[in-house]
Coordinates of C-alpha atoms and ligand atoms in Angstrom, one line a residue:
M1 CA 15.3 -7.2 36.4
S2 CA 14.1 -9.7 34.0
I3 CA 14.9 -11.2 30.8
S4 CA 12.3 -10.5 27.7
L5 CA 12.6 -11.5 24.0
S6 CA 12.6 -8.1 21.6
K7 CA 12.8 -7.7 18.0
D8 CA 15.3 -5.8 16.3
E9 CA 14.9 -3.7 13.5
D10 CA 15.8 -6.3 11.0
G11 CA 12.8 -8.4 12.2
F12 CA 15.0 -10.9 14.7
I13 CA 14.1 -11.5 17.9
T14 CA 16.8 -11.1 20.6
P15 CA 16.6 -11.2 24.4
S16 CA 17.0 -8.2 26.2
V17 CA 17.6 -7.1 29.5
S18 CA 15.5 -4.5 31.8
A19 CA 13.7 -3.2 34.2
T20 CA -1.4 -24.7 -5.1
P21 CA 0.6 -22.2 -7.6
A22 CA -0.9 -19.2 -9.0
S23 CA -1.9 -20.5 -13.0
P24 CA 0.0 -19.2 -15.6
Q25 CA -0.5 -15.7 -16.6
K26 CA -2.5 -15.0 -19.8
D27 CA -0.9 -12.1 -21.8
E28 CA -3.7 -9.7 -21.3
E29 CA -3.5 -10.0 -17.9
L30 CA -0.3 -8.2 -18.4
A31 CA -1.8 -5.7 -20.8
P32 CA -0.7 -2.8 -19.8
K33 CA -3.1 -0.2 -17.5
Q34 CA -1.7 3.3 -17.3
P35 CA -2.0 4.3 -13.3
S36 CA -0.4 7.5 -12.8
T37 CA -0.2 10.3 -9.9
S38 CA -3.6 11.8 -11.0
D39 CA -5.4 8.2 -10.8
L40 CA -3.9 8.1 -7.0
L41 CA -5.5 11.4 -6.6
T42 CA -9.0 10.7 -8.2
S43 CA -8.9 7.3 -6.5
T44 CA -12.3 5.7 -5.6
F45 CA -10.5 2.8 -3.3
E46 CA -12.7 2.7 -0.3
V47 CA -11.9 3.9 3.5
T48 CA -14.2 3.3 6.6
V49 CA -14.4 6.6 8.2
T50 CA -15.5 6.3 11.9
L51 CA -15.3 9.7 14.1
A52 CA -14.8 9.9 17.4
D53 CA -18.0 11.8 17.9
Q54 CA -20.8 9.6 16.4
Q55 CA -23.3 12.1 16.2
I56 CA -21.3 13.7 13.4
N57 CA -21.9 12.3 9.9
P58 CA -18.4 11.4 8.9
N59 CA -19.7 11.7 4.7
S60 CA -20.2 15.7 5.6
P61 CA -18.3 17.4 2.8
L62 CA -16.9 19.2 6.1
Y63 CA -14.8 16.2 6.8
S64 CA -13.1 15.9 3.7
V65 CA -10.9 18.6 1.2
K66 CA -10.4 18.7 -2.0
S67 CA -7.4 21.1 -1.6
F68 CA -4.7 22.0 1.0
Q69 CA -5.9 25.8 0.8
E70 CA -9.4 24.4 2.4
L71 CA -7.4 23.7 5.4
G72 CA -6.8 27.2 6.6
L73 CA -2.9 26.5 7.3
N74 CA -0.4 28.7 8.3
P75 CA 0.5 30.4 5.0
D76 CA 4.1 29.3 5.3
L77 CA 3.0 25.7 5.5
L78 CA 1.2 26.2 2.4
K79 CA 4.1 27.6 0.7
G80 CA 6.1 24.7 1.8
L81 CA 3.6 22.3 0.6
L82 CA 3.4 24.2 -2.8
A83 CA 7.2 24.0 -3.1
M84 CA 7.7 20.3 -2.7
G85 CA 5.1 20.0 -5.6
F86 CA 2.1 18.9 -3.7
D87 CA -0.8 20.6 -5.6
Q88 CA -3.7 18.5 -4.4
P89 CA -4.2 16.5 -1.6
S90 CA -4.2 12.6 -2.0
K91 CA -7.0 10.5 -1.0
I92 CA -6.0 9.4 3.0
Q93 CA -5.2 13.1 3.5
E94 CA -7.8 14.7 2.0
K95 CA -10.1 12.6 4.4
A96 CA -7.6 12.4 7.4
L97 CA -6.2 16.4 7.4
P98 CA -9.4 17.8 8.5
L99 CA -9.7 15.7 11.3
L100 CA -6.1 15.6 12.4
L101 CA -6.4 19.4 12.4
S102 CA -9.5 20.3 14.2
D103 CA -9.9 21.5 17.6
P104 CA -10.1 20.2 19.8
P105 CA -7.1 17.8 18.6
T106 CA -8.6 14.5 18.6
N107 CA -6.7 11.1 18.4
M108 CA -6.2 9.4 14.6
I109 CA -6.2 5.9 13.9
G110 CA -5.4 6.3 9.7
Q111 CA -4.6 3.4 7.3
S112 CA -4.1 3.7 3.7
Q113 CA -1.8 2.0 1.5
S114 CA 1.5 2.1 1.1
G115 CA 2.8 5.0 -0.9
T116 CA -0.2 7.0 -0.7
G117 CA 0.9 10.2 1.6
K118 CA 0.5 9.1 5.0
T119 CA 3.7 11.0 5.7
A120 CA 2.3 14.4 4.9
A121 CA -0.4 14.3 6.9
F122 CA 1.1 13.2 10.2
V123 CA 4.0 15.5 9.4
L124 CA 1.4 18.6 8.4
T125 CA -0.4 18.0 11.6
M126 CA 3.0 18.3 13.9
L127 CA 4.0 21.5 12.0
S128 CA 0.7 22.9 12.6
R129 CA 0.6 22.2 15.8
V130 CA 3.8 23.3 17.2
D131 CA 4.3 27.0 19.1
Y132 CA 7.7 28.0 17.0
D133 CA 8.4 31.0 19.7
L134 CA 8.7 28.1 22.5
Q135 CA 12.1 26.2 22.3
K136 CA 10.7 23.2 23.8
P137 CA 10.0 19.7 22.5
Q138 CA 6.2 19.8 21.4
A139 CA 5.8 16.9 19.2
L140 CA 7.3 13.4 19.0
C141 CA 7.4 11.0 16.0
L142 CA 8.4 7.5 16.6
A143 CA 9.3 5.0 13.6
P144 CA 10.9 1.5 13.4
S145 CA 14.3 2.3 11.9
R146 CA 16.8 4.7 11.7
E147 CA 16.3 5.1 7.9
L148 CA 12.6 6.0 8.2
A149 CA 13.6 8.1 11.2
R150 CA 15.9 10.2 8.5
Q151 CA 13.6 10.1 5.6
I152 CA 10.4 11.6 7.9
M153 CA 13.0 14.2 9.4
S154 CA 13.7 15.3 5.4
V155 CA 9.9 15.5 5.0
I156 CA 9.7 17.9 7.9
T157 CA 12.5 19.9 7.2
A158 CA 10.8 20.3 3.4
M159 CA 7.5 21.2 4.7
G160 CA 8.8 23.4 7.2
K161 CA 11.1 25.0 5.1
Y162 CA 9.5 28.7 5.4
T163 CA 8.5 28.5 9.1
N164 CA 11.0 28.7 11.9
V165 CA 10.7 25.0 13.1
Q166 CA 13.7 23.1 14.5
T167 CA 14.1 19.9 14.7
E168 CA 16.4 16.7 16.5
Y169 CA 16.8 13.1 16.0
A170 CA 16.4 10.6 18.6
I171 CA 18.5 7.7 16.9
K172 CA 21.7 6.4 17.8
D173 CA 24.7 7.9 17.7
N174 CA 23.3 11.2 16.7
L175 CA 23.4 13.1 19.7
P176 CA 26.9 13.5 21.4
R177 CA 26.6 11.5 24.9
D178 CA 26.8 14.7 26.6
A179 CA 24.0 17.0 25.4
T180 CA 22.1 18.3 28.1
N181 CA 18.9 19.8 26.8
I182 CA 17.0 19.5 23.6
T183 CA 14.9 22.9 22.8
A184 CA 13.9 21.9 19.3
Q185 CA 10.1 21.5 19.2
I186 CA 9.9 18.1 16.8
I187 CA 11.9 14.9 17.6
V188 CA 11.9 11.8 15.5
G189 CA 13.3 8.9 16.3
T190 CA 13.3 5.5 17.2
P191 CA 11.7 4.1 20.5
G192 CA 14.6 2.6 22.4
T193 CA 16.7 6.2 22.1
M194 CA 13.4 8.3 22.2
M195 CA 12.9 7.1 26.0
D196 CA 16.8 7.3 26.5
L197 CA 16.3 10.7 26.2
M198 CA 13.5 11.1 28.4
R199 CA 14.8 9.0 30.9
R200 CA 17.9 11.3 30.9
K201 CA 16.2 14.4 31.2
V202 CA 17.9 15.2 27.7
L203 CA 14.4 15.4 26.5
D204 CA 11.7 17.4 28.5
V205 CA 8.5 16.0 27.6
T206 CA 6.5 18.7 30.0
H207 CA 5.0 20.8 26.5
V208 CA 4.6 17.6 24.5
K209 CA 0.7 17.8 22.8
V210 CA 1.5 15.7 19.7
F211 CA 2.7 12.0 19.5
V212 CA 3.0 10.2 16.2
L213 CA 3.5 6.1 15.8
D214 CA 4.3 5.7 12.0
E215 CA 4.2 2.3 11.0
A216 CA 1.7 1.7 14.0
D217 CA 0.8 -1.7 14.0
N218 CA 4.8 -2.6 14.2
M219 CA 5.4 0.2 16.8
L220 CA 2.7 -1.2 18.9
D221 CA 3.1 -5.4 18.2
Q222 CA 3.8 -6.7 21.4
D223 CA 6.1 -9.4 19.5
G224 CA 8.0 -6.3 18.1
L225 CA 8.8 -2.7 19.6
G226 CA 5.4 -2.7 21.6
D227 CA 7.0 -2.8 25.1
Q228 CA 9.5 0.5 24.0
T229 CA 6.7 2.5 22.5
L230 CA 4.1 2.2 25.6
R231 CA 7.2 3.1 27.7
V232 CA 7.5 6.3 25.5
K233 CA 3.8 6.8 26.3
N234 CA 3.6 6.1 29.8
F235 CA 6.4 8.8 30.2
L236 CA 4.4 11.7 28.9
P237 CA 2.6 14.2 30.9
K238 CA -1.0 13.1 32.0
R239 CA -1.8 16.5 32.8
Q240 CA -2.4 17.8 29.2
P241 CA -4.3 16.4 26.5
I242 CA -1.7 15.0 24.0
Q243 CA -3.3 14.3 20.4
I244 CA -2.3 10.6 19.2
I245 CA -2.1 9.9 15.6
L246 CA -1.3 5.9 14.5
F247 CA -0.7 5.4 10.8
S248 CA 0.0 2.2 9.1
A249 CA -0.8 0.4 5.7
T250 CA -1.8 -2.5 7.8
F251 CA -3.4 -2.9 10.9
P252 CA -3.7 -6.8 11.5
D253 CA -6.5 -7.6 13.9
N254 CA -4.3 -8.7 16.8
V255 CA -3.1 -5.0 17.1
R256 CA -6.1 -3.4 16.0
A257 CA -8.0 -3.5 19.5
F258 CA -4.4 -2.5 21.6
A259 CA -4.1 0.4 19.0
S260 CA -7.8 1.8 20.0
K261 CA -6.8 1.3 23.5
F262 CA -3.4 3.1 22.8
A263 CA -5.3 6.1 21.2
P264 CA -8.5 6.4 22.9
N265 CA -11.6 8.0 21.4
A266 CA -10.0 8.2 17.9
N267 CA -11.1 9.3 14.7
K268 CA -10.5 6.1 12.7
I269 CA -9.8 5.7 8.6
E270 CA -9.8 1.8 7.6
L271 CA -8.9 0.0 4.6
Q272 CA -11.4 -2.9 3.3
K273 CA -9.4 -6.2 3.8
E274 CA -9.2 -6.3 -0.6
E275 CA -7.7 -3.1 -1.0
L276 CA -4.7 -3.6 1.5
S277 CA -2.4 -3.5 -1.7
V278 CA -2.3 -0.9 -4.2
D279 CA -2.9 -2.6 -7.8
N280 CA -0.3 -0.5 -10.0
I281 CA 2.0 -3.1 -8.3
R282 CA 2.2 -6.4 -10.6
Q283 CA 3.3 -9.6 -8.6
F284 CA 5.1 -12.5 -10.2
Y285 CA 6.8 -15.6 -8.8
M286 CA 9.7 -17.7 -10.4
D287 CA 9.8 -21.3 -9.3
C288 CA 13.3 -21.8 -8.6
K289 CA 15.0 -25.3 -8.3
N290 CA 17.0 -25.1 -4.9
E291 CA 18.6 -22.1 -2.6
E292 CA 21.4 -22.1 -5.1
H293 CA 19.4 -21.7 -7.9
K294 CA 17.7 -18.6 -7.0
Y295 CA 21.1 -17.0 -6.5
D296 CA 21.8 -18.0 -10.4
I297 CA 18.2 -16.5 -11.4
L298 CA 19.1 -13.3 -9.1
V299 CA 22.2 -12.5 -10.8
S300 CA 20.3 -13.6 -14.1
L301 CA 18.1 -10.7 -13.8
Y302 CA 20.5 -8.0 -13.0
Q303 CA 20.4 -6.1 -16.1
L304 CA 16.3 -5.8 -15.3
L305 CA 17.0 -4.8 -11.6
T306 CA 19.1 -2.2 -12.9
I307 CA 16.8 -0.5 -15.5
G308 CA 15.5 1.5 -12.5
Q309 CA 16.1 0.6 -8.9
S310 CA 15.8 -2.6 -7.1
I311 CA 15.4 -3.9 -3.1
I312 CA 16.3 -7.5 -2.7
F313 CA 14.4 -8.7 0.5
T314 CA 16.2 -11.7 2.3
Q315 CA 15.3 -13.4 5.6
H316 CA 18.6 -12.9 7.5
R317 CA 21.5 -10.5 7.5
H318 CA 24.1 -13.3 6.5
T319 CA 22.1 -14.0 3.4
A320 CA 22.3 -10.4 2.4
D321 CA 25.8 -9.8 3.1
R322 CA 26.9 -12.8 1.1
I323 CA 24.6 -12.7 -1.8
S324 CA 26.2 -8.8 -2.3
Q325 CA 29.8 -10.2 -1.8
R326 CA 29.3 -13.2 -4.6
M327 CA 27.8 -10.5 -6.6
T328 CA 30.4 -8.1 -6.2
A329 CA 33.0 -10.7 -6.6
E330 CA 31.4 -11.5 -9.8
G331 CA 31.8 -7.9 -11.2
H332 CA 28.3 -6.8 -10.4
K333 CA 27.5 -3.3 -8.4
V334 CA 25.0 -4.1 -5.3
A335 CA 24.8 -2.5 -1.8
S336 CA 23.8 -4.5 1.3
L337 CA 22.2 -2.8 4.6
H338 CA 20.6 -4.5 7.8
G339 CA 20.9 -3.8 11.5
A340 CA 24.0 -5.2 12.4
K341 CA 25.9 -2.5 10.4
D342 CA 27.1 0.6 12.5
A343 CA 24.9 3.7 12.4
A344 CA 27.4 5.7 10.1
E345 CA 27.5 3.0 7.7
R346 CA 24.1 2.4 7.4
D347 CA 23.3 6.2 6.5
A348 CA 25.8 6.3 3.8
I349 CA 24.3 3.1 2.2
I350 CA 20.9 4.4 2.3
D351 CA 21.9 7.9 1.1
R352 CA 23.8 6.5 -1.7
F353 CA 20.9 4.2 -2.9
R354 CA 18.5 7.5 -2.6
E355 CA 20.7 9.2 -4.7
G356 CA 20.6 6.4 -7.3
R357 CA 24.4 5.8 -7.0
D358 CA 23.7 2.2 -6.4
K359 CA 20.9 0.7 -8.0
V360 CA 20.4 -2.4 -6.2
L361 CA 19.9 -2.9 -2.5
I362 CA 20.1 -6.1 -0.7
T363 CA 18.6 -6.0 2.9
T364 CA 16.6 -7.5 5.3
N365 CA 13.3 -6.4 6.5
V366 CA 15.1 -3.5 8.3
I367 CA 14.0 -1.2 5.2
A368 CA 10.8 -3.4 4.5
R369 CA 8.7 -0.2 5.6
G370 CA 7.8 3.4 4.9
I371 CA 11.0 3.9 3.0
D372 CA 10.1 6.1 -0.2
I373 CA 12.3 6.1 -2.9
M374 CA 10.3 6.7 -6.4
Q375 CA 13.2 4.9 -8.8
V376 CA 12.4 1.8 -7.4
N377 CA 10.5 -0.1 -9.5
M378 CA 11.5 -3.7 -8.6
V379 CA 11.5 -5.5 -5.3
V380 CA 12.6 -9.2 -5.2
N381 CA 11.5 -11.7 -2.3
Y382 CA 14.7 -13.5 -2.5
D383 CA 13.3 -15.0 0.8
L384 CA 9.4 -14.4 1.3
P385 CA 8.8 -13.2 4.8
L386 CA 7.6 -15.3 7.4
M387 CA 6.0 -15.0 10.8
N388 CA 9.0 -16.2 12.9
E389 CA 11.1 -13.2 11.8
R390 CA 8.2 -11.6 13.5
V391 CA 6.9 -13.3 16.8
K392 CA 8.6 -16.2 19.1
G393 CA 8.6 -19.7 18.1
G394 CA 9.1 -21.3 14.8
D395 CA 6.2 -20.2 13.5
E396 CA 6.7 -20.6 9.6
R397 CA 3.4 -19.2 8.3
P398 CA 3.8 -16.2 5.8
D399 CA 4.2 -12.6 7.4
I400 CA 1.5 -10.7 5.1
E401 CA 2.0 -7.6 6.5
T402 CA 5.6 -7.5 6.0
Y403 CA 4.8 -8.8 2.7
I404 CA 2.4 -5.6 2.1
H405 CA 5.1 -3.3 3.1
R406 CA 7.8 -4.9 1.3
I407 CA 6.3 -4.8 -2.3
G408 CA 5.1 -1.4 -1.3
R409 CA 8.8 -0.1 -1.7
T410 CA 7.9 0.3 -5.4
G411 CA 4.7 1.6 -7.1
R412 CA 4.8 4.7 -5.1
F413 CA 2.1 7.5 -5.3
G414 CA 0.7 6.0 -8.3
R415 CA 3.5 4.9 -10.2
R416 CA 4.0 1.2 -11.8
G417 CA 6.5 -1.4 -9.9
I418 CA 6.7 -5.1 -10.1
S419 CA 7.5 -7.5 -7.1
I420 CA 9.0 -10.9 -7.9
N421 CA 8.8 -13.7 -5.2
F422 CA 11.3 -16.5 -5.4
V423 CA 10.0 -19.7 -4.5
H424 CA 12.3 -23.2 -4.2
D425 CA 10.3 -26.2 -2.8
K426 CA 6.9 -27.2 -1.9
K427 CA 6.8 -25.3 1.6
T428 CA 7.7 -21.8 0.0
W429 CA 5.5 -22.4 -2.7
L430 CA 2.4 -23.0 -0.7
Q431 CA 3.3 -20.1 1.6
M432 CA 3.2 -17.7 -1.3
E433 CA -0.3 -19.4 -2.2
Q434 CA -1.0 -18.3 1.5
I435 CA -0.2 -14.7 0.5
E436 CA -1.3 -14.8 -3.0
K437 CA -5.3 -15.5 -1.1
A438 CA -4.9 -13.2 1.7
L439 CA -4.5 -10.8 -0.9
G440 CA -6.8 -11.8 -3.2
K441 CA -4.6 -10.4 -5.9
K442 CA -3.0 -13.2 -8.8
I443 CA 0.6 -13.4 -8.3
M444 CA 1.8 -14.7 -12.0
R445 CA 4.2 -17.0 -13.1
I446 CA 7.4 -16.3 -15.0
E447 CA 9.4 -18.9 -16.6
T448 CA 13.3 -18.9 -15.0
N449 CA 14.7 -20.6 -18.1
D450 CA 13.2 -18.6 -20.6
L451 CA 15.3 -14.5 -20.2
D452 CA 14.0 -12.9 -23.5
E453 CA 10.3 -14.0 -22.7
M454 CA 10.8 -12.7 -19.0
E455 CA 12.0 -9.5 -20.3
T456 CA 9.1 -8.8 -22.1
K457 CA 6.9 -9.4 -19.6
M458 CA 8.8 -7.4 -17.1
K459 CA 9.0 -4.1 -19.3
Q460 CA 5.8 -4.5 -20.4
A461 CA 4.2 -4.7 -16.9
L462 CA 6.0 -1.8 -16.1
K463 CA 5.3 0.5 -19.2
Ligands
ATP501 N1 -0.2 15.3 -2.4 C1 0.6 14.9 -2.7 N2 1.1 15.3 -4.0 C2 1.9 14.6 -4.7 N3 2.8 13.9 -4.2 C3 2.7 13.4 -2.7 C4 1.3 14.1 -2.1 N4 1.3 13.4 -1.0 C5 2.9 12.3 -1.0 N5 3.3 12.4 -1.8 C6 4.6 11.6 -2.6 O1 4.2 10.6 -2.4 C7 5.3 9.7 -2.2 C8 4.8 8.4 -1.3 O2 4.5 9.1 0.4 P1 4.5 8.7 1.7 O3 5.9 8.3 1.7 O4 3.8 9.5 2.4 O5 3.3 7.3 1.7 P2 3.2 6.6 2.7 O6 1.8 6.3 2.6 O7 3.8 6.7 4.3 O8 3.6 5.2 2.5 P3 4.3 4.0 3.5 O9 2.8 2.8 3.6 O10 5.0 2.8 2.3 O11 4.6 4.0 4.4 C9 6.1 10.6 -1.5 O12 7.2 10.4 -2.2 C10 5.8 11.9 -1.3 O13 6.2 13.1 -1.2

């Protein structure tokens, strides 16, 4: 028996037993530049494509498509795509889909910014590869949270609407404890539960041919979910080739090498460092006097937070609960979500938020990644994300990857969004400065004492 430290979904480390501020902004910097879905579809951001077969020219038109029709998809899947309103592939889909769907299947490590359509790329691959007449698990997809697993499942269901695909979850408290045999073709879940089902032989892996990791850098990070993900992979049969697909908006250097080992000989689509975050998210900061002042400012922002929908990120679960209880007691309508709540409650909270019945969600890193809710036009980093939520020890450096994912909950698929960082002392101010440097994007100051100015600037940024 060994005791190891592992990170739970909120980013908290738990033991487990197992075998110079940005200069004030000028008004012209806020002048609206109108990004739109069509901007995203014709986006010019650069990706580097490296093919597993070095003899092939990645710039050949064979390795890029301008329409879904060119992919030679099963007509039922094409119908599903069109019913979802997907008329044209996005940049990442354009590049990734021909590589993902070609035969023989080749591994893929794919990177593109948050909200640019990675999910559809791997979901379409799973749906294209499974044999609908075979009642056996054939594609496994792992995600870091139950919320994301449920969202991926909803994309599979929508895209596969005109097929006979059968699906099953591998998330906590979903299957009855006495379930014996999963016959669905596509299984989506979190690594611990997936492993549990495999070990108990409820999930037969003999016919698995596609293995997908969404938020792959997070899933492979040795300080995160890496151990469990590796265990799942090692359980898969070695006899037949399995297509391994890794996608994320971020691949920090420390996991890149491991990703290449995990998905050997992969085709790779990578982003330049300066393209990590999308331009349609306007980033601001507010200089608060102290912790208590952060709360007051959040309350004063309430009206703006509810123009669309907003997500407020805190470092700790207790902060999320405390703020939400205080705001509720003061007559505001807010919800809080984190990994300490039970499964049914978590599902109910995210569903209410997704349906727009709650407009403000206060949460931890548990939903920093992947969650796609178009109406979210504001993200507040009440606490900046820090490395010590991710790695062992008291590392107080800002967590750049988590920052990119958090602000990426807004500005989905070319829409406009704004993010606001609260800083309240020299330390947090310096942390924010490091984020600004790492991303090479200006984070603009908004005064905390002029609500009208704040409102004007924010509305302008969202126009
Ligand atoms: N080709 C398309 N046409 C229209 N909408 C699309 C297309 N592809 C994806 N979308 C929509 O774009 C939104 C963002 O897509 P998705 O959630 O897959 O982004 P992502 O790249 O996985 O983001 P993240 O890095 O945050 O996980 C979704 O609402 C999806 O339905």
